[in-house]
Amino acid sequence: MDAIRKQATRLREQVAKQQQAVLKQFYGSSDNIVTDDFELQQHQKLEKLFTSTRTAKHFQRDLVRGVEGYIVTGSKQVEIGTKLSEDSRKYGVDNTCTSGNTLAKAALDYARARSQIEKERGNLLKAFGAQVAEPLRAMVMGAPLEDARHLAQRYDKVRQEAEAQAIEVSRRQQKVREAPGNVDNSLKVEAAESKLLELKSNMSVLGKEAVAAMTAVESQQQRLTLQRLIAMIESERTFHQRVLQILDQLEGEMISERQRIEVSLSPTSVIESGTPPPPSYEEANSIFNSNPANGLTDSMGYFLAEVMQSYQAETNVELNLSVGDYVVVRKVSSNGWAEGECKGKAGWFPYGYIERRERVLASKIAEVF
């Protein structure tokens, strides 16, 4: 029914404009009678405001549709990612491999990270819905815009009536000029002019109200839509930063595990009994001087390295290491051990647990000693 009423209103307006066009052909234009400069400027401003608010409304509607579409596809991504996390966790728990649990551990780590990522994605979708889609939808369907547009339409209708009345006054005045002594014609002219003045007064009042209302709506549209865009950007940025942190942590864990495996499977390692005990200082010095550790020993001397995997010393000649510590590496043995200093203590540790660093913050260097 609303659509039918709107269509009927548009048809009536078109018929009225066509009637006015026909009358203008006989009695001339009424613009100079109905409007002065101020009224003309007000009318032009109202037309621009009407166009501006309509365009902003369409943009808001497009944003709502886009965000809603993103939420729908994002929810599907969450569903797929959650299923992948569950499958990875299931493999990690049910793994029956006889050669070790390395892949099972990696699968569990991946399942945990994937679950965290999908949780963050779910939070992002909730933020998009609550902070972007809902406020914009409320503005598109809200009363302030419709009320302002209704005022503008009422103003336009009164303006059309005033134009038609101005033509009617011109027609009556023409009859008076054709029959100067006709009292009835004179009375009708006075009545027509009085009605025209009333219409012009109403038009001026409605015009001011409509311009004020449309200006307020335009300002609100511009301000609040920009705020929603900023909120959307901030939510998405937070999501990507959090996901990057999760992936960095996961990658670090997997790389450390891979390095541990590579060291344990190196030709110089004793596979059956694990990593051999660290050499004595005398043996290490002899090895260092005669055999450069199969390319492991740094020919330039000492170097700094970052601990990638924690190590708990088992003898008094070994060195405790924690992830993130920095050590000064002084020797690297051919059997996979390195000797160095960390936090004022010296000892041996597995070489595969560290990574060489060319640049280190001064604060980290101070921690080594």
GROMACS .gro file of N, CA and C in nm, residues 168-226:
model
  177
  168GLU      N    1  -0.307   3.223  -1.155
  168GLU     CA    2  -0.450   3.257  -1.142
  168GLU      C    3  -0.469   3.407  -1.122
  169VAL      N    4  -0.380   3.470  -1.043
  169VAL     CA    5  -0.389   3.615  -1.024
  169VAL      C    6  -0.367   3.687  -1.156
  170SER      N    7  -0.271   3.642  -1.233
  170SER     CA    8  -0.246   3.704  -1.364
  170SER      C    9  -0.368   3.692  -1.454
  171ARG      N   10  -0.430   3.574  -1.448
  171ARG     CA   11  -0.549   3.554  -1.532
  171ARG      C   12  -0.663   3.646  -1.489
  172ARG      N   13  -0.684   3.663  -1.359
  172ARG     CA   14  -0.791   3.750  -1.310
  172ARG      C   15  -0.761   3.897  -1.343
  173GLN      N   16  -0.635   3.935  -1.329
  173GLN     CA   17  -0.598   4.072  -1.362
  173GLN      C   18  -0.621   4.102  -1.511
  174GLN      N   19  -0.599   4.003  -1.595
  174GLN     CA   20  -0.623   4.021  -1.739
  174GLN      C   21  -0.771   4.046  -1.765
  175LYS      N   22  -0.858   3.977  -1.693
  175LYS     CA   23  -1.002   3.996  -1.710
  175LYS      C   24  -1.045   4.136  -1.663
  176VAL      N   25  -0.981   4.183  -1.556
  176VAL     CA   26  -1.015   4.317  -1.507
  176VAL      C   27  -0.975   4.421  -1.611
  177ARG      N   28  -0.859   4.402  -1.673
  177ARG     CA   29  -0.817   4.498  -1.776
  177ARG      C   30  -0.910   4.494  -1.897
  178GLU      N   31  -0.964   4.376  -1.926
  178GLU     CA   32  -1.055   4.365  -2.040
  178GLU      C   33  -1.192   4.425  -2.009
  179ALA      N   34  -1.237   4.419  -1.882
  179ALA     CA   35  -1.367   4.477  -1.843
  179ALA      C   36  -1.347   4.558  -1.716
  180PRO      N   37  -1.301   4.683  -1.726
  180PRO     CA   38  -1.265   4.765  -1.610
  180PRO      C   39  -1.377   4.788  -1.510
  181GLY      N   40  -1.498   4.790  -1.553
  181GLY     CA   41  -1.608   4.823  -1.461
  181GLY      C   42  -1.671   4.704  -1.394
  182ASN      N   43  -1.622   4.587  -1.417
  182ASN     CA   44  -1.683   4.466  -1.361
  182ASN      C   45  -1.638   4.448  -1.216
  183VAL      N   46  -1.733   4.470  -1.121
  183VAL     CA   47  -1.701   4.460  -0.978
  183VAL      C   48  -1.667   4.317  -0.937
  184ASP      N   49  -1.737   4.221  -0.998
  184ASP     CA   50  -1.713   4.081  -0.962
  184ASP      C   51  -1.569   4.038  -0.993
  185ASN      N   52  -1.522   4.085  -1.108
  185ASN     CA   53  -1.385   4.053  -1.145
  185ASN      C   54  -1.284   4.115  -1.047
  186SER      N   55  -1.313   4.236  -1.003
  186SER     CA   56  -1.223   4.302  -0.908
  186SER      C   57  -1.218   4.229  -0.774
  187LEU      N   58  -1.336   4.181  -0.728
  187LEU     CA   59  -1.340   4.108  -0.602
  187LEU      C   60  -1.263   3.976  -0.612
  188LYS      N   61  -1.277   3.911  -0.727
  188LYS     CA   62  -1.205   3.784  -0.746
  188LYS      C   63  -1.053   3.805  -0.752
  189VAL      N   64  -1.011   3.919  -0.808
  189VAL     CA   65  -0.868   3.950  -0.812
  189VAL      C   66  -0.815   3.969  -0.670
  190GLU      N   67  -0.891   4.044  -0.589
  190GLU     CA   68  -0.848   4.067  -0.452
  190GLU      C   69  -0.838   3.935  -0.373
  191ALA      N   70  -0.937   3.849  -0.392
  191ALA     CA   71  -0.935   3.720  -0.322
  191ALA      C   72  -0.815   3.635  -0.367
  192ALA      N   73  -0.790   3.636  -0.498
  192ALA     CA   74  -0.677   3.558  -0.550
  192ALA      C   75  -0.544   3.612  -0.498
  193GLU      N   76  -0.531   3.744  -0.493
  193GLU     CA   77  -0.407   3.803  -0.443
  193GLU      C   78  -0.388   3.774  -0.294
  194SER      N   79  -0.498   3.777  -0.217
  194SER     CA   80  -0.490   3.748  -0.074
  194SER      C   81  -0.444   3.603  -0.051
  195LYS      N   82  -0.498   3.511  -0.129
  195LYS     CA   83  -0.459   3.371  -0.117
  195LYS      C   84  -0.312   3.353  -0.156
  196LEU      N   85  -0.268   3.429  -0.259
  196LEU     CA   86  -0.129   3.419  -0.301
  196LEU      C   87  -0.034   3.464  -0.190
  197LEU      N   88  -0.070   3.575  -0.123
  197LEU     CA   89   0.014   3.623  -0.012
  197LEU      C   90   0.023   3.520   0.101
  198GLU      N   91  -0.089   3.454   0.129
  198GLU     CA   92  -0.091   3.352   0.234
  198GLU      C   93  -0.001   3.233   0.195
  199LEU      N   94  -0.010   3.193   0.068
  199LEU     CA   95   0.072   3.081   0.022
  199LEU      C   96   0.221   3.116   0.026
  200LYS      N   97   0.255   3.238  -0.012
  200LYS     CA   98   0.393   3.281  -0.009
  200LYS      C   99   0.447   3.286   0.134
  201SER      N  100   0.363   3.327   0.228
  201SER     CA  101   0.403   3.330   0.368
  201SER      C  102   0.429   3.188   0.419
  202ASN      N  103   0.337   3.097   0.388
  202ASN     CA  104   0.354   2.958   0.430
  202ASN      C  105   0.478   2.897   0.365
  203MET      N  106   0.501   2.932   0.239
  203MET     CA  107   0.616   2.879   0.167
  203MET      C  108   0.746   2.925   0.232
  204SER      N  109   0.751   3.050   0.275
  204SER     CA  110   0.872   3.102   0.338
  204SER      C  111   0.901   3.032   0.471
  205VAL      N  112   0.796   3.012   0.552
  205VAL     CA  113   0.813   2.945   0.681
  205VAL      C  114   0.857   2.800   0.662
  206LEU      N  115   0.787   2.729   0.573
  206LEU     CA  116   0.822   2.589   0.549
  206LEU      C  117   0.963   2.576   0.492
  207GLY      N  118   1.001   2.671   0.407
  207GLY     CA  119   1.134   2.667   0.348
  207GLY      C  120   1.243   2.677   0.453
  208LYS      N  121   1.226   2.770   0.548
  208LYS     CA  122   1.325   2.785   0.655
  208LYS      C  123   1.333   2.660   0.741
  209GLU      N  124   1.216   2.604   0.776
  209GLU     CA  125   1.214   2.483   0.858
  209GLU      C  126   1.279   2.365   0.785
  210ALA      N  127   1.247   2.353   0.656
  210ALA     CA  128   1.302   2.242   0.579
  210ALA      C  129   1.453   2.253   0.564
  211VAL      N  130   1.502   2.374   0.538
  211VAL     CA  131   1.646   2.394   0.523
  211VAL      C  132   1.718   2.361   0.654
  212ALA      N  133   1.663   2.407   0.767
  212ALA     CA  134   1.725   2.379   0.897
  212ALA      C  135   1.727   2.230   0.926
  213ALA      N  136   1.616   2.162   0.900
  213ALA     CA  137   1.608   2.018   0.927
  213ALA      C  138   1.702   1.939   0.836
  214MET      N  139   1.704   1.973   0.708
  214MET     CA  140   1.790   1.900   0.613
  214MET      C  141   1.938   1.925   0.643
  215THR      N  142   1.971   2.048   0.684
  215THR     CA  143   2.111   2.080   0.720
  215THR      C  144   2.156   1.996   0.840
  216ALA      N  145   2.069   1.984   0.940
  216ALA     CA  146   2.102   1.904   1.058
  216ALA      C  147   2.121   1.757   1.022
  217VAL      N  148   2.033   1.706   0.935
  217VAL     CA  149   2.044   1.566   0.893
  217VAL      C  150   2.172   1.543   0.814
  218GLU      N  151   2.204   1.636   0.724
  218GLU     CA  152   2.326   1.623   0.644
  218GLU      C  153   2.450   1.619   0.735
  219SER      N  154   2.454   1.708   0.833
  219SER     CA  155   2.568   1.712   0.925
  219SER      C  156   2.579   1.582   1.004
  220GLN      N  157   2.465   1.532   1.049
  220GLN     CA  158   2.465   1.406   1.125
  220GLN      C  159   2.510   1.290   1.036
  221GLN      N  160   2.463   1.286   0.913
  221GLN     CA  161   2.504   1.180   0.821
  221GLN      C  162   2.655   1.180   0.801
  222GLN      N  163   2.712   1.297   0.775
  222GLN     CA  164   2.855   1.308   0.749
  222GLN      C  165   2.936   1.266   0.871
  223ARG      N  166   2.897   1.316   0.988
  223ARG     CA  167   2.975   1.290   1.110
  223ARG      C  168   2.966   1.143   1.152
  224LEU      N  169   2.846   1.090   1.162
  224LEU     CA  170   2.829   0.955   1.214
  224LEU      C  171   2.877   0.849   1.115
  225THR      N  172   2.860   0.872   0.987
  225THR     CA  173   2.910   0.775   0.888
  225THR      C  174   3.062   0.767   0.893
  226LEU      N  175   3.127   0.881   0.907
  226LEU     CA  176   3.272   0.881   0.920
  226LEU      C  177   3.315   0.807   1.046
   0.00000   0.00000   0.00000
